[in-house]
Short mmCIF file of C-alpha atoms in Angstrom, two decimals:
data_model
loop_
_atom_site.label_atom_id
_atom_site.label_comp_id
_atom_site.label_asym_id
_atom_site.label_seq_id
_atom_site.Cartn_x
_atom_site.Cartn_y
_atom_site.Cartn_z
CA UNK A 1 26.81 -23.98 -22.38
CA UNK A 2 24.52 -21.85 -24.58
CA UNK A 3 21.06 -20.81 -23.50
CA UNK A 4 19.62 -23.45 -25.86
CA UNK A 5 21.33 -26.17 -23.81
CA UNK A 6 19.50 -25.22 -20.62
CA UNK A 7 17.65 -28.32 -19.31
CA UNK A 8 13.88 -28.40 -19.74
CA UNK A 9 13.46 -28.70 -15.98
CA UNK A 10 15.23 -25.36 -15.42
CA UNK A 11 13.20 -23.71 -18.19
CA UNK A 12 9.96 -24.94 -16.62
CA UNK A 13 11.07 -23.64 -13.23
CA UNK A 14 12.09 -20.29 -14.73
CA UNK A 15 8.71 -19.91 -16.41
CA UNK A 16 6.83 -20.80 -13.25
CA UNK A 17 8.97 -18.39 -11.20
CA UNK A 18 8.35 -15.60 -13.71
CA UNK A 19 4.59 -16.13 -13.77
CA UNK A 20 4.25 -16.40 -9.99
CA UNK A 21 6.53 -13.42 -9.34
CA UNK A 22 4.39 -11.34 -11.69
CA UNK A 23 1.20 -12.59 -10.03
CA UNK A 24 2.05 -12.33 -6.35
CA UNK A 25 2.36 -8.55 -6.27
CA UNK A 26 -1.25 -8.01 -7.40
CA UNK A 27 -3.08 -10.09 -4.75
CA UNK A 28 -0.72 -8.73 -2.09
CA UNK A 29 -1.60 -5.17 -3.09
CA UNK A 30 -5.29 -6.12 -3.30
CA UNK A 31 -5.29 -7.52 0.24
CA UNK A 32 -3.79 -4.35 1.66
CA UNK A 33 -5.87 -1.95 -0.40
CA UNK A 34 -9.15 -3.72 0.37
CA UNK A 35 -8.53 -3.45 4.12
CA UNK A 36 -7.41 0.16 3.66
CA UNK A 37 -10.69 0.97 1.90
CA UNK A 38 -12.64 -0.69 4.70
CA UNK A 39 -10.87 1.50 7.28
CA UNK A 40 -11.48 4.65 5.21
CA UNK A 41 -15.20 3.92 4.85
CA UNK A 42 -15.50 3.19 8.56
CA UNK A 43 -13.75 6.46 9.42
CA UNK A 44 -16.07 8.33 7.04
CA UNK A 45 -19.14 6.87 8.75
CA UNK A 46 -17.80 7.53 12.26
CA UNK A 47 -16.46 11.05 11.73
CA UNK A 48 -18.63 12.23 8.84
CA UNK A 49 -15.56 13.85 7.26
CA UNK A 50 -15.65 14.00 3.47
CA UNK A 51 -11.87 13.82 3.26
CA UNK A 52 -12.04 10.07 3.93
CA UNK A 53 -14.51 9.63 1.08
CA UNK A 54 -12.22 11.52 -1.30
CA UNK A 55 -9.33 9.23 -0.38
CA UNK A 56 -11.66 6.22 -0.67
CA UNK A 57 -12.82 7.16 -4.17
CA UNK A 58 -9.21 7.65 -5.26
CA UNK A 59 -7.93 4.30 -4.01
CA UNK A 60 -11.12 2.49 -5.02
CA UNK A 61 -10.27 2.97 -8.70
CA UNK A 62 -6.71 1.75 -8.12
CA UNK A 63 -8.00 -1.30 -6.23
CA UNK A 64 -10.32 -2.20 -9.11
CA UNK A 65 -7.49 -2.20 -11.63
CA UNK A 66 -5.13 -4.16 -9.35
CA UNK A 67 -7.86 -6.68 -8.50
CA UNK A 68 -8.54 -7.27 -12.19
CA UNK A 69 -4.87 -7.84 -13.00
CA UNK A 70 -4.61 -10.17 -10.01
CA UNK A 71 -7.49 -12.30 -11.27
CA UNK A 72 -6.09 -12.48 -14.81
CA UNK A 73 -2.57 -13.39 -13.67
CA UNK A 74 -4.00 -15.90 -11.17
CA UNK A 75 -6.01 -17.77 -13.79
CA UNK A 76 -2.74 -18.51 -15.58
CA UNK A 77 -1.50 -20.48 -12.58
CA UNK A 78 -3.79 -23.44 -13.25
CA UNK A 79 -2.53 -23.45 -16.83
CA UNK A 80 1.02 -23.49 -15.50
CA UNK A 81 0.35 -26.58 -13.39
CA UNK A 82 -1.05 -28.42 -16.38
CA UNK A 83 1.58 -27.25 -18.86
CA UNK A 84 4.84 -27.48 -16.95
CA UNK A 85 4.08 -29.64 -13.94
CA UNK A 86 1.51 -32.15 -15.11
CA UNK A 87 2.99 -34.97 -13.03
CA UNK A 88 2.70 -32.79 -9.92
CA UNK A 89 -0.94 -32.06 -10.79
CA UNK A 90 -1.61 -35.77 -11.16
CA UNK A 91 0.06 -36.85 -7.91
CA UNK A 92 -0.92 -33.92 -5.68
CA UNK A 93 -4.26 -33.14 -7.30
CA UNK A 94 -6.39 -34.96 -4.66
CA UNK A 95 -5.01 -32.52 -2.04
CA UNK A 96 -4.37 -29.34 -4.03
CA UNK A 97 -7.55 -29.43 -6.14
CA UNK A 98 -10.11 -29.28 -3.32
CA UNK A 99 -8.17 -26.55 -1.47
CA UNK A 100 -8.11 -24.40 -4.59
CA UNK A 101 -11.81 -25.12 -5.03
CA UNK A 102 -12.51 -23.92 -1.49
CA UNK A 103 -10.69 -20.69 -2.33
CA UNK A 104 -12.95 -20.08 -5.31
CA UNK A 105 -16.16 -20.96 -3.46
CA UNK A 106 -15.52 -19.07 -0.24
CA UNK A 107 -13.29 -16.18 -1.23
CA UNK A 108 -13.60 -15.37 -4.90
CA UNK A 109 -17.38 -15.59 -4.86
CA UNK A 110 -17.45 -13.29 -1.82
CA UNK A 111 -15.13 -10.76 -3.44
CA UNK A 112 -16.83 -10.84 -6.81
CA UNK A 113 -20.31 -10.76 -5.30
CA UNK A 114 -19.76 -7.57 -3.33
CA UNK A 115 -17.19 -5.90 -5.57
CA UNK A 116 -19.89 -4.46 -7.82
CA UNK A 117 -21.67 -2.86 -4.87
CA UNK A 118 -18.39 -1.39 -3.62
CA UNK A 119 -17.46 0.03 -7.01
CA UNK A 120 -20.86 1.28 -8.14
CA UNK A 121 -23.22 1.11 -5.19
CA UNK A 122 -22.55 4.32 -3.24
CA UNK A 123 -25.76 6.39 -3.12
CA UNK A 124 -27.65 3.43 -4.55
CA UNK A 125 -27.79 1.27 -1.44
CA UNK A 126 -28.16 1.94 2.26
CA UNK A 127 -24.93 3.23 3.81
CA UNK A 128 -24.79 0.20 6.12
CA UNK A 129 -25.16 -2.17 3.20
CA UNK A 130 -22.40 -0.29 1.43
CA UNK A 131 -20.16 -0.60 4.48
CA UNK A 132 -21.01 -4.31 4.66
CA UNK A 133 -20.07 -4.76 0.99
CA UNK A 134 -16.72 -3.02 1.47
CA UNK A 135 -16.05 -5.20 4.52
CA UNK A 136 -16.95 -8.39 2.65
CA UNK A 137 -14.52 -7.53 -0.16
CA UNK A 138 -11.76 -7.03 2.42
CA UNK A 139 -12.65 -10.24 4.24
CA UNK A 140 -12.77 -12.10 0.92
CA UNK A 141 -9.18 -11.11 0.10
CA UNK A 142 -8.05 -12.42 3.49
CA UNK A 143 -9.93 -15.70 3.04
CA UNK A 144 -8.34 -16.07 -0.39
CA UNK A 145 -4.91 -15.56 1.15
CA UNK A 146 -5.72 -18.18 3.78
CA UNK A 147 -6.48 -20.92 1.24
CA UNK A 148 -3.56 -20.10 -1.03
CA UNK A 149 -1.18 -20.05 1.92
CA UNK A 150 -2.72 -23.30 3.15
CA UNK A 151 -1.83 -24.96 -0.16
CA UNK A 152 1.69 -23.59 -0.20
CA UNK A 153 2.27 -24.39 3.46
CA UNK A 154 1.12 -27.97 2.96
CA UNK A 155 3.69 -28.33 0.16
CA UNK A 156 6.34 -27.01 2.57
CA UNK A 157 5.25 -28.98 5.66
CA UNK A 158 3.03 -31.81 4.36
CA UNK A 159 0.93 -33.91 6.73
CA UNK A 160 -2.49 -35.58 6.91
CA UNK A 161 -2.10 -37.78 3.80
CA UNK A 162 -1.17 -41.22 2.52
CA UNK A 163 0.24 -42.27 -0.82
CA UNK A 164 -1.85 -44.75 -2.83
CA UNK A 165 -0.71 -47.50 -5.18
CA UNK A 166 -0.21 -45.15 -8.14
CA UNK A 167 1.77 -42.59 -6.14
CA UNK A 168 -0.99 -40.05 -5.53
CA UNK A 169 -1.24 -38.04 -2.29
CA UNK A 170 -4.59 -38.93 -0.74
CA UNK A 171 -5.91 -36.84 2.20
CA UNK A 172 -6.54 -38.76 5.43
CA UNK A 173 -7.28 -35.72 7.59
CA UNK A 174 -8.35 -32.43 6.03
CA UNK A 175 -7.80 -30.63 9.32
CA UNK A 176 -4.16 -31.73 9.33
CA UNK A 177 -3.78 -30.85 5.67
CA UNK A 178 -5.26 -27.36 6.03
CA UNK A 179 -3.81 -26.47 9.43
CA UNK A 180 -0.34 -27.81 8.73
CA UNK A 181 2.54 -26.71 10.99
CA UNK A 182 3.77 -23.73 8.96
CA UNK A 183 0.38 -22.24 7.96
CA UNK A 184 -0.03 -19.77 10.87
CA UNK A 185 3.45 -18.31 10.36
CA UNK A 186 3.19 -18.02 6.58
CA UNK A 187 -0.33 -16.54 6.71
CA UNK A 188 0.57 -13.86 9.28
CA UNK A 189 3.85 -13.08 7.51
CA UNK A 190 2.09 -12.70 4.14
CA UNK A 191 -0.82 -10.58 5.37
CA UNK A 192 1.55 -8.25 7.22
CA UNK A 193 3.65 -8.02 4.06
CA UNK A 194 0.53 -7.06 2.10
CA UNK A 195 -0.41 -4.34 4.61
CA UNK A 196 3.15 -3.01 4.74
CA UNK A 197 3.45 -3.00 0.94
CA UNK A 198 0.21 -1.07 0.58
CA UNK A 199 1.24 1.44 3.24
CA UNK A 200 4.54 2.03 1.41
CA UNK A 201 2.72 2.63 -1.88
CA UNK A 202 0.25 5.03 -0.25
CA UNK A 203 3.12 6.83 1.47
CA UNK A 204 4.99 7.01 -1.84
CA UNK A 205 2.01 8.55 -3.61
CA UNK A 206 1.57 11.01 -0.74
CA UNK A 207 5.28 11.86 -0.87
CA UNK A 208 5.06 12.46 -4.62
CA UNK A 209 2.30 15.03 -4.15
CA UNK A 210 4.16 16.64 -1.25
CA UNK A 211 7.19 17.06 -3.50
CA UNK A 212 4.99 18.43 -6.28
CA UNK A 213 3.38 20.92 -3.91
CA UNK A 214 -0.07 19.29 -4.19
CA UNK A 215 -0.39 18.25 -0.56
CA UNK A 216 -3.99 19.18 0.16
CA UNK A 217 -5.97 17.85 3.12
CA UNK A 218 -6.63 14.47 1.48
CA UNK A 219 -2.96 13.92 0.58
CA UNK A 220 -1.82 14.90 4.05
CA UNK A 221 -4.37 12.61 5.69
CA UNK A 222 -3.49 9.56 3.62
CA UNK A 223 0.24 10.26 4.07
CA UNK A 224 -0.14 10.40 7.87
CA UNK A 225 -2.18 7.20 7.86
CA UNK A 226 0.41 5.40 5.72
CA UNK A 227 3.36 6.47 7.86
CA UNK A 228 1.46 5.44 10.99
CA UNK A 229 0.78 2.04 9.41
CA UNK A 230 4.46 1.55 8.52
CA UNK A 231 5.48 2.59 12.02
CA UNK A 232 3.24 -0.07 13.55
CA UNK A 233 3.45 -2.85 10.96
CA UNK A 234 7.19 -2.98 10.18
CA UNK A 235 8.35 -3.96 13.70
CA UNK A 236 5.53 -6.51 14.00
CA UNK A 237 6.60 -7.97 10.65
CA UNK A 238 10.20 -8.34 11.86
CA UNK A 239 8.93 -10.22 14.92
CA UNK A 240 6.63 -12.38 12.77
CA UNK A 241 9.55 -13.14 10.43
CA UNK A 242 11.64 -14.24 13.40
CA UNK A 243 8.90 -16.62 14.54
CA UNK A 244 8.55 -17.92 10.98
CA UNK A 245 12.30 -18.61 11.00
CA UNK A 246 12.02 -20.67 14.18
CA UNK A 247 9.28 -22.76 12.56
CA UNK A 248 11.45 -23.23 9.46
CA UNK A 249 14.37 -24.37 11.62
CA UNK A 250 12.13 -27.07 13.08
CA UNK A 251 10.67 -28.36 9.81
CA UNK A 252 13.14 -27.35 7.05
CA UNK A 253 16.64 -27.16 8.58
CA UNK A 254 18.38 -27.32 5.17
CA UNK A 255 16.56 -24.15 4.15
CA UNK A 256 17.67 -22.41 7.34
CA UNK A 257 21.28 -23.49 6.70
CA UNK A 258 21.12 -21.96 3.22
CA UNK A 259 19.50 -18.77 4.53
CA UNK A 260 22.14 -18.38 7.23
CA UNK A 261 25.07 -19.31 4.94
CA UNK A 262 26.39 -22.02 7.28
CA UNK A 263 28.05 -25.11 5.79
CA UNK A 264 28.91 -26.84 9.07
CA UNK A 265 26.62 -27.55 12.00
CA UNK A 266 27.98 -25.66 14.98
CA UNK A 267 27.20 -24.29 18.41
CA UNK A 268 27.60 -20.60 19.10
CA UNK A 269 27.20 -19.85 15.36
CA UNK A 270 27.73 -16.29 14.21
CA UNK A 271 25.22 -14.27 12.19
CA UNK A 272 26.67 -13.74 8.69
CA UNK A 273 25.66 -10.23 7.66
CA UNK A 274 27.44 -10.50 4.30
CA UNK A 275 29.43 -13.11 2.45
CA UNK A 276 29.72 -14.94 -0.85
CA UNK A 277 28.70 -18.62 -0.77
CA UNK A 278 31.22 -20.90 -2.45
CA UNK A 279 29.34 -24.19 -3.12
CA UNK A 280 32.26 -25.90 -4.87
CA UNK A 281 34.41 -25.58 -1.71
CA UNK A 282 31.46 -25.70 0.71
CA UNK A 283 32.28 -22.47 2.47
CA UNK A 284 31.14 -18.85 2.56
CA UNK A 285 33.91 -16.44 1.57
CA UNK A 286 34.46 -12.84 2.74
CA UNK A 287 32.20 -13.28 5.75
CA UNK A 288 31.21 -10.37 7.94
CA UNK A 289 29.52 -11.89 10.96
CA UNK A 290 28.33 -11.11 14.45
CA UNK A 291 29.61 -13.77 16.90
CA UNK A 292 26.97 -16.03 18.51
CA UNK A 293 24.12 -13.98 17.01
CA UNK A 294 22.78 -16.75 14.72
CA UNK A 295 22.53 -19.19 17.63
CA UNK A 296 20.95 -16.52 19.80
CA UNK A 297 18.29 -15.63 17.20
CA UNK A 298 17.45 -19.19 16.13
CA UNK A 299 17.75 -21.02 19.47
CA UNK A 300 17.55 -18.15 21.98
CA UNK A 301 20.82 -19.44 23.42
CA UNK A 302 24.41 -18.23 22.82
CA UNK A 303 25.69 -21.81 22.42
CA UNK A 304 22.63 -23.18 20.60
CA UNK A 305 23.22 -25.54 17.68
CA UNK A 306 22.59 -24.23 14.15
CA UNK A 307 22.52 -26.68 11.20
CA UNK A 308 25.02 -26.52 8.34
CA UNK A 309 24.19 -27.32 4.73
CA UNK A 310 27.21 -29.64 4.44
CA UNK A 311 25.48 -32.12 6.73
CA UNK A 312 22.81 -32.81 4.10
CA UNK A 313 23.37 -35.03 1.04
CA UNK A 314 24.29 -32.96 -2.04
CA UNK A 315 21.12 -34.04 -3.86
CA UNK A 316 18.95 -32.67 -1.01
CA UNK A 317 20.53 -29.23 -0.71
CA UNK A 318 18.77 -26.07 -1.88
CA UNK A 319 20.81 -23.62 -3.99
CA UNK A 320 22.50 -21.64 -1.21
CA UNK A 321 23.63 -18.66 -3.27
CA UNK A 322 20.10 -17.67 -4.35
CA UNK A 323 18.55 -18.32 -0.94
CA UNK A 324 21.39 -16.54 0.89
CA UNK A 325 21.14 -13.30 -1.10
CA UNK A 326 17.34 -13.10 -1.52
CA UNK A 327 16.92 -13.63 2.21
CA UNK A 328 19.31 -10.76 3.00
CA UNK A 329 17.62 -8.41 0.54
CA UNK A 330 14.24 -9.18 2.13
CA UNK A 331 15.50 -8.71 5.69
CA UNK A 332 17.46 -5.59 4.77
CA UNK A 333 14.36 -4.04 3.22
CA UNK A 334 12.34 -4.96 6.31
CA UNK A 335 14.69 -3.06 8.59
CA UNK A 336 14.75 -0.15 6.14
CA UNK A 337 10.94 -0.01 6.32
CA UNK A 338 11.11 0.04 10.12
CA UNK A 339 13.61 2.92 9.94
CA UNK A 340 11.27 4.85 7.62
CA UNK A 341 8.43 4.28 10.06
CA UNK A 342 10.50 5.54 12.99
CA UNK A 343 11.72 8.55 10.99
CA UNK A 344 8.19 9.43 9.95
CA UNK A 345 6.90 8.92 13.48
CA UNK A 346 9.55 11.28 14.82
CA UNK A 347 8.61 13.90 12.20
CA UNK A 348 4.95 13.43 13.06
CA UNK A 349 5.68 13.91 16.74
CA UNK A 350 7.62 17.09 15.91
CA UNK A 351 4.72 18.21 13.66
CA UNK A 352 7.10 18.40 10.68
CA UNK A 353 5.80 15.46 8.66
CA UNK A 354 4.44 17.67 5.88
CA UNK A 355 7.41 20.03 5.60
CA UNK A 356 9.26 19.53 2.28
CA UNK A 357 12.48 17.62 2.80
CA UNK A 358 14.54 14.49 2.35
CA UNK A 359 11.97 12.24 4.03
CA UNK A 360 9.47 12.65 1.17
CA UNK A 361 12.13 11.68 -1.40
CA UNK A 362 13.07 8.61 0.63
CA UNK A 363 9.40 7.61 1.00
CA UNK A 364 8.97 7.96 -2.77
CA UNK A 365 12.03 5.80 -3.52
CA UNK A 366 10.81 3.05 -1.20
CA UNK A 367 7.24 3.05 -2.56
CA UNK A 368 7.82 -0.16 -4.60
CA UNK A 369 10.07 -1.63 -1.88
CA UNK A 370 7.32 -3.82 -0.47
CA UNK A 371 6.83 -5.57 -3.82
CA UNK A 372 10.56 -6.27 -4.04
CA UNK A 373 10.60 -7.62 -0.48
CA UNK A 374 7.65 -9.94 -1.23
CA UNK A 375 9.32 -11.32 -4.37
CA UNK A 376 12.62 -11.83 -2.53
CA UNK A 377 10.79 -13.56 0.31
CA UNK A 378 9.00 -15.80 -2.15
CA UNK A 379 12.27 -16.71 -3.84
CA UNK A 380 13.76 -17.54 -0.44
CA UNK A 381 10.96 -19.88 0.55
CA UNK A 382 10.51 -21.54 -2.84
CA UNK A 383 14.17 -22.03 -3.74
CA UNK A 384 14.80 -23.01 -0.14
CA UNK A 385 12.57 -26.10 -0.37
CA UNK A 386 14.37 -27.45 -3.44
CA UNK A 387 14.83 -30.10 -4.68
CA UNK A 388 11.27 -30.80 -3.52
CA UNK A 389 7.86 -29.51 -4.58
CA UNK A 390 6.29 -31.47 -1.71
CA UNK A 391 8.97 -31.27 0.93
CA UNK A 392 10.65 -34.59 1.65
CA UNK A 393 8.28 -36.59 -0.57
CA UNK A 394 8.13 -35.40 -4.20
CA UNK A 395 10.91 -33.69 -6.12
CA UNK A 396 10.67 -30.96 -8.72
CA UNK A 397 12.33 -33.28 -11.24
CA UNK A 398 9.51 -35.78 -10.70
CA UNK A 399 6.90 -33.02 -11.01
CA UNK A 400 7.87 -31.59 -14.40
CA UNK A 401 5.94 -32.45 -17.56
CA UNK A 402 7.40 -34.30 -20.53
CA UNK A 403 8.30 -31.22 -22.55
CA UNK A 404 10.91 -30.58 -25.19
CA UNK A 405 13.29 -27.67 -24.72
CA UNK A 406 11.71 -25.96 -27.74
CA UNK A 407 8.23 -26.14 -26.22
CA UNK A 408 9.49 -24.81 -22.91
CA UNK A 409 11.33 -21.94 -24.63
CA UNK A 410 8.28 -21.03 -26.74
CA UNK A 411 6.01 -20.93 -23.68
CA UNK A 412 8.51 -18.88 -21.65
CA UNK A 413 9.03 -16.30 -24.41
CA UNK A 414 5.28 -16.13 -25.02
CA UNK A 415 4.57 -15.39 -21.36
CA UNK A 416 7.26 -12.72 -21.17
CA UNK A 417 5.94 -10.91 -24.26
CA UNK A 418 2.26 -11.10 -23.26
CA UNK A 419 2.94 -10.10 -19.65
CA UNK A 420 5.14 -7.19 -20.70
CA UNK A 421 2.33 -5.82 -22.87
CA UNK A 422 -0.66 -6.65 -20.65
CA UNK A 423 0.64 -5.88 -17.18
CA UNK A 424 2.99 -3.19 -18.45
CA UNK A 425 -0.05 -1.34 -19.79
CA UNK A 426 -1.94 -1.90 -16.55
CA UNK A 427 0.95 -0.65 -14.44
CA UNK A 428 1.31 2.43 -16.64
CA UNK A 429 -2.39 3.19 -16.14
CA UNK A 430 -2.04 2.73 -12.37
CA UNK A 431 0.84 5.20 -12.28
CA UNK A 432 -1.31 7.71 -14.18
CA UNK A 433 -4.09 7.31 -11.62
CA UNK A 434 -1.63 7.76 -8.76
CA UNK A 435 -0.14 10.84 -10.39
CA UNK A 436 -3.55 12.49 -10.42
CA UNK A 437 -3.99 12.00 -6.70
CA UNK A 438 -7.18 12.30 -4.63
CA UNK A 439 -7.61 15.87 -5.84
CA UNK A 440 -9.22 14.42 -8.96
CA UNK A 441 -11.38 11.89 -7.09
CA UNK A 442 -14.42 13.91 -6.04
CA UNK A 443 -17.29 12.03 -4.35
CA UNK A 444 -19.68 10.52 -6.87
CA UNK A 445 -22.69 12.51 -5.61
CA UNK A 446 -20.88 15.76 -6.44
CA UNK A 447 -20.36 14.82 -10.07
CA UNK A 448 -22.91 15.05 -12.88
CA UNK A 449 -24.72 11.78 -13.52
CA UNK A 450 -26.63 10.92 -16.65
CA UNK A 451 -29.79 8.88 -16.81
CA UNK A 452 -27.74 5.99 -18.23
CA UNK A 453 -26.76 5.04 -14.69
CA UNK A 454 -23.62 3.99 -13.00
CA UNK A 455 -21.37 3.79 -16.05
CA UNK A 456 -22.32 7.33 -16.90
CA UNK A 457 -21.51 8.46 -13.39
CA UNK A 458 -18.11 6.84 -13.54
CA UNK A 459 -17.48 8.33 -16.96
CA UNK A 460 -18.57 11.73 -15.73
CA UNK A 461 -16.18 11.40 -12.82
CA UNK A 462 -13.32 10.66 -15.21
CA UNK A 463 -14.29 13.60 -17.44
CA UNK A 464 -14.39 15.89 -14.43
CA UNK A 465 -10.95 14.66 -13.46
CA UNK A 466 -9.57 15.31 -16.94
CA UNK A 467 -11.00 18.84 -16.90
CA UNK A 468 -9.50 19.55 -13.51
CA UNK A 469 -6.18 18.21 -14.73
CA UNK A 470 -6.37 20.48 -17.77
CA UNK A 471 -7.15 23.54 -15.62
CA UNK A 472 -4.29 22.67 -13.28
#
């Protein structure tokens, strides 16, 4: 089969997966960075140390760029629903539409309203008002995550609705819709992932400047903070992931079977560390497994029963191969992050964290690891609910629009080209900012400001940075 024979449904799914995978990394980074900025500003007010302000000014610029790219890539999502999944929009619109509206009214307005003060308001408003604005931006990102996760969780574990005569999902209880059974687990798992991802990026930037010999007080401070955050967050995330798995076992057993790589329901099931799923023969080849471990983890009993994918009708099975491998990549990265945290904590305890060595190179390599883990986790959860968009009620095949293969191909290629240029440029600019480091981010009041106002101050700050870079 040539690529031009790929069904329209698969093309629509590929386009949606590409767009969402490109989008999800920006809000995740925004959530973590916004809270990080709030902590830095609080520490500056409590301790009076200027080093926190230097770090704040550095990461503030990065947050602004990431936030902007997150908004742009998020706007495309509504277009995606209308273009590729118009039938889903029609049937699920009475539930999805209001929830997305709540996100705009309660979160986006909050973020956008105080973002200007956070970016340009230092020295122009009272310090308490400035702290309040920074806090509101951070809270806004968390509220936004809550509504988005509420929508996604409802699609995974739908409740609180009825279906009317034309097949639309009509809410009967908004409390049941919003606080559906999987929301708490998904929300905690996602927020922790955002914090961990941000800590890894901050640690990677700090490691880069350690390797380059630019580890001044600001770099050392932000590096210590990042390693401390990884040390605390990674183990909590592993625990949260385990609890999320128990919830998935209760509500989406087919997904758990695909994640675990089990084809037959069994008691005392082993934990398959590695294997190659063989769907045609309904078995997992070349298994390396730990006896009883899967039952112990999922049921907290050595002889607990774990579902097998073979017990579900073929037309209700998720694609095991994708779910099996993406889940293992995500979990493997999670344990690697925990190991980095423990290694860094040990070095910190021995007062050797800032000595040049292998640890800084490892921290630099794993800087983008959080983004990869988030994308793999998203693939696991979204492929794992197939063939449904609304689990158990509405399939992806029913959701897709009436498109021709040519239209689907044109849209997919268009998105790839535009995203490569737009977000490729943005990412390149972010890497340039990170390469400069906090050394170039002097507090605004220490830079020349023209009568033109804030824009001039920001421009002056950039000019100062360029000059310092030239002198260096």
